[in-house]
């Protein structure tokens, strides 16, 4: 149990933290690249500017965690709980977020290009100017999500749950697959 710890700037790269309780810890600027932490509890932890690239975090709890400008590129977060997390400007490129709970998370200006968000819960999430080019959002729940300025070109939103007009202020084109099929030509 490492909850409430101050591990600021620590090097935990490649560590085995599977199932560990690291909740409410100060992990700013920590190097956790390649860490194996499936099922770990990092809820309410501050991981701002942390390196979590290529981390194994499937099923991890990151509820209300601060991940501002964190690097999670190529990480595995399938079935993870990131509800209410602060992921502003985070690098989540090519990250596996299948079936993850990102409800009410702030993903403003985050890089989710080529990320797998199929079946993810993004209800009420803030995706203001988020980069989602080529992202897989099939069957994702985007009801109430703010998609203002979100780049959805080449993204697959097949079977995604969206309210009418929700894409009005998003960036999308003929390469975007919408819930009813490909975007109509001439957009």
PDB file of N, CA, C and O in Angstrom, residues 67-117:
ATOM      1  N   UNK A  67      -3.989  13.968 -14.563  1.00  0.00           N
ATOM      2  CA  UNK A  67      -3.045  13.465 -15.559  1.00  0.00           C
ATOM      3  C   UNK A  67      -2.744  14.567 -16.581  1.00  0.00           C
ATOM      4  O   UNK A  67      -2.531  14.301 -17.756  1.00  0.00           O
ATOM      5  N   UNK A  68      -2.726  15.803 -16.115  1.00  0.00           N
ATOM      6  CA  UNK A  68      -2.470  16.941 -16.978  1.00  0.00           C
ATOM      7  C   UNK A  68      -1.111  16.783 -17.655  1.00  0.00           C
ATOM      8  O   UNK A  68      -0.095  16.576 -16.992  1.00  0.00           O
ATOM      9  N   UNK A  69      -1.139  16.819 -18.987  1.00  0.00           N
ATOM     10  CA  UNK A  69       0.063  16.709 -19.822  1.00  0.00           C
ATOM     11  C   UNK A  69       0.859  15.421 -19.591  1.00  0.00           C
ATOM     12  O   UNK A  69       2.053  15.353 -19.874  1.00  0.00           O
ATOM     13  N   UNK A  70       0.210  14.401 -19.070  1.00  0.00           N
ATOM     14  CA  UNK A  70       0.875  13.110 -18.879  1.00  0.00           C
ATOM     15  C   UNK A  70       1.034  12.408 -20.226  1.00  0.00           C
ATOM     16  O   UNK A  70       0.249  12.619 -21.145  1.00  0.00           O
ATOM     17  N   UNK A  71       2.043  11.563 -20.340  1.00  0.00           N
ATOM     18  CA  UNK A  71       2.263  10.781 -21.558  1.00  0.00           C
ATOM     19  C   UNK A  71       1.831   9.343 -21.294  1.00  0.00           C
ATOM     20  O   UNK A  71       2.438   8.642 -20.500  1.00  0.00           O
ATOM     21  N   UNK A  72       0.766   8.927 -21.983  1.00  0.00           N
ATOM     22  CA  UNK A  72       0.264   7.561 -21.873  1.00  0.00           C
ATOM     23  C   UNK A  72       0.299   6.885 -23.243  1.00  0.00           C
ATOM     24  O   UNK A  72      -0.424   5.932 -23.491  1.00  0.00           O
ATOM     25  N   UNK A  73       1.149   7.373 -24.122  1.00  0.00           N
ATOM     26  CA  UNK A  73       1.225   6.876 -25.491  1.00  0.00           C
ATOM     27  C   UNK A  73       1.458   5.363 -25.515  1.00  0.00           C
ATOM     28  O   UNK A  73       2.360   4.855 -24.858  1.00  0.00           O
ATOM     29  N   UNK A  74       0.579   4.661 -26.254  1.00  0.00           N
ATOM     30  CA  UNK A  74       0.725   3.222 -26.424  1.00  0.00           C
ATOM     31  C   UNK A  74       0.393   2.403 -25.186  1.00  0.00           C
ATOM     32  O   UNK A  74       0.704   1.220 -25.134  1.00  0.00           O
ATOM     33  N   UNK A  75      -0.232   3.010 -24.192  1.00  0.00           N
ATOM     34  CA  UNK A  75      -0.569   2.287 -22.963  1.00  0.00           C
ATOM     35  C   UNK A  75      -1.849   1.479 -23.122  1.00  0.00           C
ATOM     36  O   UNK A  75      -2.650   1.719 -24.018  1.00  0.00           O
ATOM     37  N   UNK A  76      -2.043   0.533 -22.220  1.00  0.00           N
ATOM     38  CA  UNK A  76      -3.232  -0.317 -22.209  1.00  0.00           C
ATOM     39  C   UNK A  76      -4.068   0.048 -20.993  1.00  0.00           C
ATOM     40  O   UNK A  76      -3.659  -0.176 -19.850  1.00  0.00           O
ATOM     41  N   UNK A  77      -5.250   0.640 -21.263  1.00  0.00           N
ATOM     42  CA  UNK A  77      -6.153   1.065 -20.203  1.00  0.00           C
ATOM     43  C   UNK A  77      -7.548   0.478 -20.422  1.00  0.00           C
ATOM     44  O   UNK A  77      -8.536   1.042 -19.966  1.00  0.00           O
ATOM     45  N   UNK A  78      -7.624  -0.648 -21.106  1.00  0.00           N
ATOM     46  CA  UNK A  78      -8.929  -1.272 -21.360  1.00  0.00           C
ATOM     47  C   UNK A  78      -9.614  -1.552 -20.024  1.00  0.00           C
ATOM     48  O   UNK A  78      -8.974  -1.968 -19.063  1.00  0.00           O
ATOM     49  N   UNK A  79     -10.917  -1.292 -19.980  1.00  0.00           N
ATOM     50  CA  UNK A  79     -11.750  -1.511 -18.798  1.00  0.00           C
ATOM     51  C   UNK A  79     -11.328  -0.662 -17.596  1.00  0.00           C
ATOM     52  O   UNK A  79     -11.759  -0.923 -16.471  1.00  0.00           O
ATOM     53  N   UNK A  80     -10.490   0.346 -17.811  1.00  0.00           N
ATOM     54  CA  UNK A  80     -10.067   1.223 -16.722  1.00  0.00           C
ATOM     55  C   UNK A  80     -11.144   2.224 -16.352  1.00  0.00           C
ATOM     56  O   UNK A  80     -12.039   2.521 -17.140  1.00  0.00           O
ATOM     57  N   UNK A  81     -11.067   2.752 -15.145  1.00  0.00           N
ATOM     58  CA  UNK A  81     -12.006   3.768 -14.675  1.00  0.00           C
ATOM     59  C   UNK A  81     -11.262   5.087 -14.527  1.00  0.00           C
ATOM     60  O   UNK A  81     -10.488   5.275 -13.588  1.00  0.00           O
ATOM     61  N   UNK A  82     -11.483   5.974 -15.505  1.00  0.00           N
ATOM     62  CA  UNK A  82     -10.881   7.298 -15.512  1.00  0.00           C
ATOM     63  C   UNK A  82     -11.960   8.364 -15.365  1.00  0.00           C
ATOM     64  O   UNK A  82     -11.805   9.499 -15.802  1.00  0.00           O
ATOM     65  N   UNK A  83     -13.071   8.010 -14.742  1.00  0.00           N
ATOM     66  CA  UNK A  83     -14.181   8.951 -14.600  1.00  0.00           C
ATOM     67  C   UNK A  83     -13.723  10.168 -13.797  1.00  0.00           C
ATOM     68  O   UNK A  83     -13.035  10.046 -12.791  1.00  0.00           O
ATOM     69  N   UNK A  84     -14.059  11.344 -14.322  1.00  0.00           N
ATOM     70  CA  UNK A  84     -13.706  12.592 -13.661  1.00  0.00           C
ATOM     71  C   UNK A  84     -12.233  12.939 -13.691  1.00  0.00           C
ATOM     72  O   UNK A  84     -11.808  13.898 -13.050  1.00  0.00           O
ATOM     73  N   UNK A  85     -11.425  12.204 -14.430  1.00  0.00           N
ATOM     74  CA  UNK A  85      -9.983  12.462 -14.489  1.00  0.00           C
ATOM     75  C   UNK A  85      -9.677  13.727 -15.295  1.00  0.00           C
ATOM     76  O   UNK A  85     -10.400  14.080 -16.221  1.00  0.00           O
ATOM     77  N   UNK A  86      -8.601  14.396 -14.949  1.00  0.00           N
ATOM     78  CA  UNK A  86      -8.114  15.572 -15.671  1.00  0.00           C
ATOM     79  C   UNK A  86      -7.014  15.108 -16.624  1.00  0.00           C
ATOM     80  O   UNK A  86      -5.894  14.854 -16.205  1.00  0.00           O
ATOM     81  N   UNK A  87      -7.380  14.982 -17.899  1.00  0.00           N
ATOM     82  CA  UNK A  87      -6.450  14.512 -18.929  1.00  0.00           C
ATOM     83  C   UNK A  87      -6.162  15.619 -19.945  1.00  0.00           C
ATOM     84  O   UNK A  87      -5.846  15.350 -21.095  1.00  0.00           O
ATOM     85  N   UNK A  88      -6.263  16.864 -19.513  1.00  0.00           N
ATOM     86  CA  UNK A  88      -6.012  17.977 -20.429  1.00  0.00           C
ATOM     87  C   UNK A  88      -4.599  17.891 -20.998  1.00  0.00           C
ATOM     88  O   UNK A  88      -3.641  17.664 -20.266  1.00  0.00           O
ATOM     89  N   UNK A  89      -4.525  18.020 -22.320  1.00  0.00           N
ATOM     90  CA  UNK A  89      -3.260  18.034 -23.064  1.00  0.00           C
ATOM     91  C   UNK A  89      -2.426  16.767 -22.874  1.00  0.00           C
ATOM     92  O   UNK A  89      -1.220  16.750 -23.137  1.00  0.00           O
ATOM     93  N   UNK A  90      -3.049  15.684 -22.437  1.00  0.00           N
ATOM     94  CA  UNK A  90      -2.333  14.413 -22.260  1.00  0.00           C
ATOM     95  C   UNK A  90      -2.084  13.755 -23.613  1.00  0.00           C
ATOM     96  O   UNK A  90      -2.848  13.944 -24.558  1.00  0.00           O
ATOM     97  N   UNK A  91      -1.019  12.976 -23.701  1.00  0.00           N
ATOM     98  CA  UNK A  91      -0.705  12.223 -24.911  1.00  0.00           C
ATOM     99  C   UNK A  91      -1.236  10.802 -24.725  1.00  0.00           C
ATOM    100  O   UNK A  91      -0.654  10.008 -23.988  1.00  0.00           O
ATOM    101  N   UNK A  92      -2.347  10.508 -25.404  1.00  0.00           N
ATOM    102  CA  UNK A  92      -2.981   9.199 -25.349  1.00  0.00           C
ATOM    103  C   UNK A  92      -2.987   8.563 -26.736  1.00  0.00           C
ATOM    104  O   UNK A  92      -3.819   7.715 -27.040  1.00  0.00           O
ATOM    105  N   UNK A  93      -2.053   8.979 -27.563  1.00  0.00           N
ATOM    106  CA  UNK A  93      -1.956   8.468 -28.931  1.00  0.00           C
ATOM    107  C   UNK A  93      -1.743   6.951 -28.895  1.00  0.00           C
ATOM    108  O   UNK A  93      -0.941   6.443 -28.130  1.00  0.00           O
ATOM    109  N   UNK A  94      -2.526   6.252 -29.717  1.00  0.00           N
ATOM    110  CA  UNK A  94      -2.444   4.789 -29.866  1.00  0.00           C
ATOM    111  C   UNK A  94      -2.661   4.045 -28.545  1.00  0.00           C
ATOM    112  O   UNK A  94      -2.144   2.951 -28.347  1.00  0.00           O
ATOM    113  N   UNK A  95      -3.434   4.633 -27.653  1.00  0.00           N
ATOM    114  CA  UNK A  95      -3.717   4.013 -26.359  1.00  0.00           C
ATOM    115  C   UNK A  95      -4.961   3.139 -26.462  1.00  0.00           C
ATOM    116  O   UNK A  95      -5.917   3.474 -27.145  1.00  0.00           O
ATOM    117  N   UNK A  96      -4.959   2.016 -25.776  1.00  0.00           N
ATOM    118  CA  UNK A  96      -6.090   1.092 -25.745  1.00  0.00           C
ATOM    119  C   UNK A  96      -6.997   1.481 -24.586  1.00  0.00           C
ATOM    120  O   UNK A  96      -6.657   1.254 -23.423  1.00  0.00           O
ATOM    121  N   UNK A  97      -8.133   2.085 -24.921  1.00  0.00           N
ATOM    122  CA  UNK A  97      -9.111   2.519 -23.927  1.00  0.00           C
ATOM    123  C   UNK A  97     -10.453   1.813 -24.154  1.00  0.00           C
ATOM    124  O   UNK A  97     -11.507   2.361 -23.842  1.00  0.00           O
ATOM    125  N   UNK A  98     -10.405   0.593 -24.683  1.00  0.00           N
ATOM    126  CA  UNK A  98     -11.648  -0.141 -24.922  1.00  0.00           C
ATOM    127  C   UNK A  98     -12.425  -0.299 -23.620  1.00  0.00           C
ATOM    128  O   UNK A  98     -11.864  -0.667 -22.597  1.00  0.00           O
ATOM    129  N   UNK A  99     -13.707   0.019 -23.696  1.00  0.00           N
ATOM    130  CA  UNK A  99     -14.653  -0.121 -22.586  1.00  0.00           C
ATOM    131  C   UNK A  99     -14.250   0.673 -21.341  1.00  0.00           C
ATOM    132  O   UNK A  99     -14.744   0.430 -20.241  1.00  0.00           O
ATOM    133  N   UNK A 100     -13.351   1.624 -21.480  1.00  0.00           N
ATOM    134  CA  UNK A 100     -12.933   2.443 -20.334  1.00  0.00           C
ATOM    135  C   UNK A 100     -14.034   3.424 -19.959  1.00  0.00           C
ATOM    136  O   UNK A 100     -14.814   3.866 -20.805  1.00  0.00           O
ATOM    137  N   UNK A 101     -14.108   3.763 -18.685  1.00  0.00           N
ATOM    138  CA  UNK A 101     -15.057   4.764 -18.197  1.00  0.00           C
ATOM    139  C   UNK A 101     -14.336   6.108 -18.126  1.00  0.00           C
ATOM    140  O   UNK A 101     -13.488   6.316 -17.262  1.00  0.00           O
ATOM    141  N   UNK A 102     -14.667   6.983 -19.075  1.00  0.00           N
ATOM    142  CA  UNK A 102     -14.104   8.329 -19.131  1.00  0.00           C
ATOM    143  C   UNK A 102     -15.208   9.360 -18.908  1.00  0.00           C
ATOM    144  O   UNK A 102     -15.096  10.508 -19.336  1.00  0.00           O
ATOM    145  N   UNK A 103     -16.277   8.943 -18.241  1.00  0.00           N
ATOM    146  CA  UNK A 103     -17.402   9.856 -18.021  1.00  0.00           C
ATOM    147  C   UNK A 103     -16.931  11.067 -17.209  1.00  0.00           C
ATOM    148  O   UNK A 103     -16.182  10.937 -16.245  1.00  0.00           O
ATOM    149  N   UNK A 104     -17.348  12.225 -17.686  1.00  0.00           N
ATOM    150  CA  UNK A 104     -17.045  13.509 -17.049  1.00  0.00           C
ATOM    151  C   UNK A 104     -15.544  13.804 -16.921  1.00  0.00           C
ATOM    152  O   UNK A 104     -15.135  14.654 -16.137  1.00  0.00           O
ATOM    153  N   UNK A 105     -14.727  13.100 -17.690  1.00  0.00           N
ATOM    154  CA  UNK A 105     -13.289  13.387 -17.731  1.00  0.00           C
ATOM    155  C   UNK A 105     -13.051  14.623 -18.595  1.00  0.00           C
ATOM    156  O   UNK A 105     -13.810  14.904 -19.524  1.00  0.00           O
ATOM    157  N   UNK A 106     -11.991  15.361 -18.311  1.00  0.00           N
ATOM    158  CA  UNK A 106     -11.618  16.515 -19.123  1.00  0.00           C
ATOM    159  C   UNK A 106     -10.452  16.109 -20.015  1.00  0.00           C
ATOM    160  O   UNK A 106      -9.343  15.901 -19.538  1.00  0.00           O
ATOM    161  N   UNK A 107     -10.754  15.977 -21.319  1.00  0.00           N
ATOM    162  CA  UNK A 107      -9.760  15.576 -22.313  1.00  0.00           C
ATOM    163  C   UNK A 107      -9.461  16.729 -23.276  1.00  0.00           C
ATOM    164  O   UNK A 107      -9.070  16.506 -24.413  1.00  0.00           O
ATOM    165  N   UNK A 108      -9.645  17.954 -22.815  1.00  0.00           N
ATOM    166  CA  UNK A 108      -9.407  19.122 -23.659  1.00  0.00           C
ATOM    167  C   UNK A 108      -7.992  19.112 -24.213  1.00  0.00           C
ATOM    168  O   UNK A 108      -7.024  18.918 -23.471  1.00  0.00           O
ATOM    169  N   UNK A 109      -7.896  19.284 -25.523  1.00  0.00           N
ATOM    170  CA  UNK A 109      -6.622  19.356 -26.247  1.00  0.00           C
ATOM    171  C   UNK A 109      -5.734  18.119 -26.076  1.00  0.00           C
ATOM    172  O   UNK A 109      -4.531  18.166 -26.318  1.00  0.00           O
ATOM    173  N   UNK A 110      -6.308  17.013 -25.651  1.00  0.00           N
ATOM    174  CA  UNK A 110      -5.541  15.766 -25.523  1.00  0.00           C
ATOM    175  C   UNK A 110      -5.336  15.149 -26.904  1.00  0.00           C
ATOM    176  O   UNK A 110      -6.125  15.363 -27.822  1.00  0.00           O
ATOM    177  N   UNK A 111      -4.267  14.382 -27.063  1.00  0.00           N
ATOM    178  CA  UNK A 111      -3.962  13.684 -28.308  1.00  0.00           C
ATOM    179  C   UNK A 111      -4.428  12.236 -28.171  1.00  0.00           C
ATOM    180  O   UNK A 111      -3.806  11.434 -27.494  1.00  0.00           O
ATOM    181  N   UNK A 112      -5.560  11.938 -28.819  1.00  0.00           N
ATOM    182  CA  UNK A 112      -6.113  10.591 -28.841  1.00  0.00           C
ATOM    183  C   UNK A 112      -6.109  10.045 -30.268  1.00  0.00           C
ATOM    184  O   UNK A 112      -6.894   9.165 -30.604  1.00  0.00           O
ATOM    185  N   UNK A 113      -5.220  10.579 -31.098  1.00  0.00           N
ATOM    186  CA  UNK A 113      -5.116  10.083 -32.462  1.00  0.00           C
ATOM    187  C   UNK A 113      -4.807   8.584 -32.431  1.00  0.00           C
ATOM    188  O   UNK A 113      -3.962   8.134 -31.662  1.00  0.00           O
ATOM    189  N   UNK A 114      -5.525   7.829 -33.252  1.00  0.00           N
ATOM    190  CA  UNK A 114      -5.351   6.385 -33.410  1.00  0.00           C
ATOM    191  C   UNK A 114      -5.628   5.588 -32.127  1.00  0.00           C
ATOM    192  O   UNK A 114      -5.237   4.429 -32.023  1.00  0.00           O
ATOM    193  N   UNK A 115      -6.285   6.195 -31.153  1.00  0.00           N
ATOM    194  CA  UNK A 115      -6.624   5.491 -29.907  1.00  0.00           C
ATOM    195  C   UNK A 115      -7.826   4.583 -30.129  1.00  0.00           C
ATOM    196  O   UNK A 115      -8.670   4.842 -30.986  1.00  0.00           O
ATOM    197  N   UNK A 116      -7.917   3.513 -29.364  1.00  0.00           N
ATOM    198  CA  UNK A 116      -9.050   2.601 -29.423  1.00  0.00           C
ATOM    199  C   UNK A 116      -9.966   2.899 -28.241  1.00  0.00           C
ATOM    200  O   UNK A 116      -9.639   2.588 -27.104  1.00  0.00           O
ATOM    201  N   UNK A 117     -11.095   3.542 -28.539  1.00  0.00           N
ATOM    202  CA  UNK A 117     -12.091   3.914 -27.543  1.00  0.00           C
ATOM    203  C   UNK A 117     -13.396   3.160 -27.786  1.00  0.00           C
ATOM    204  O   UNK A 117     -14.465   3.616 -27.382  1.00  0.00           O
TER     205      UNK A 117
END
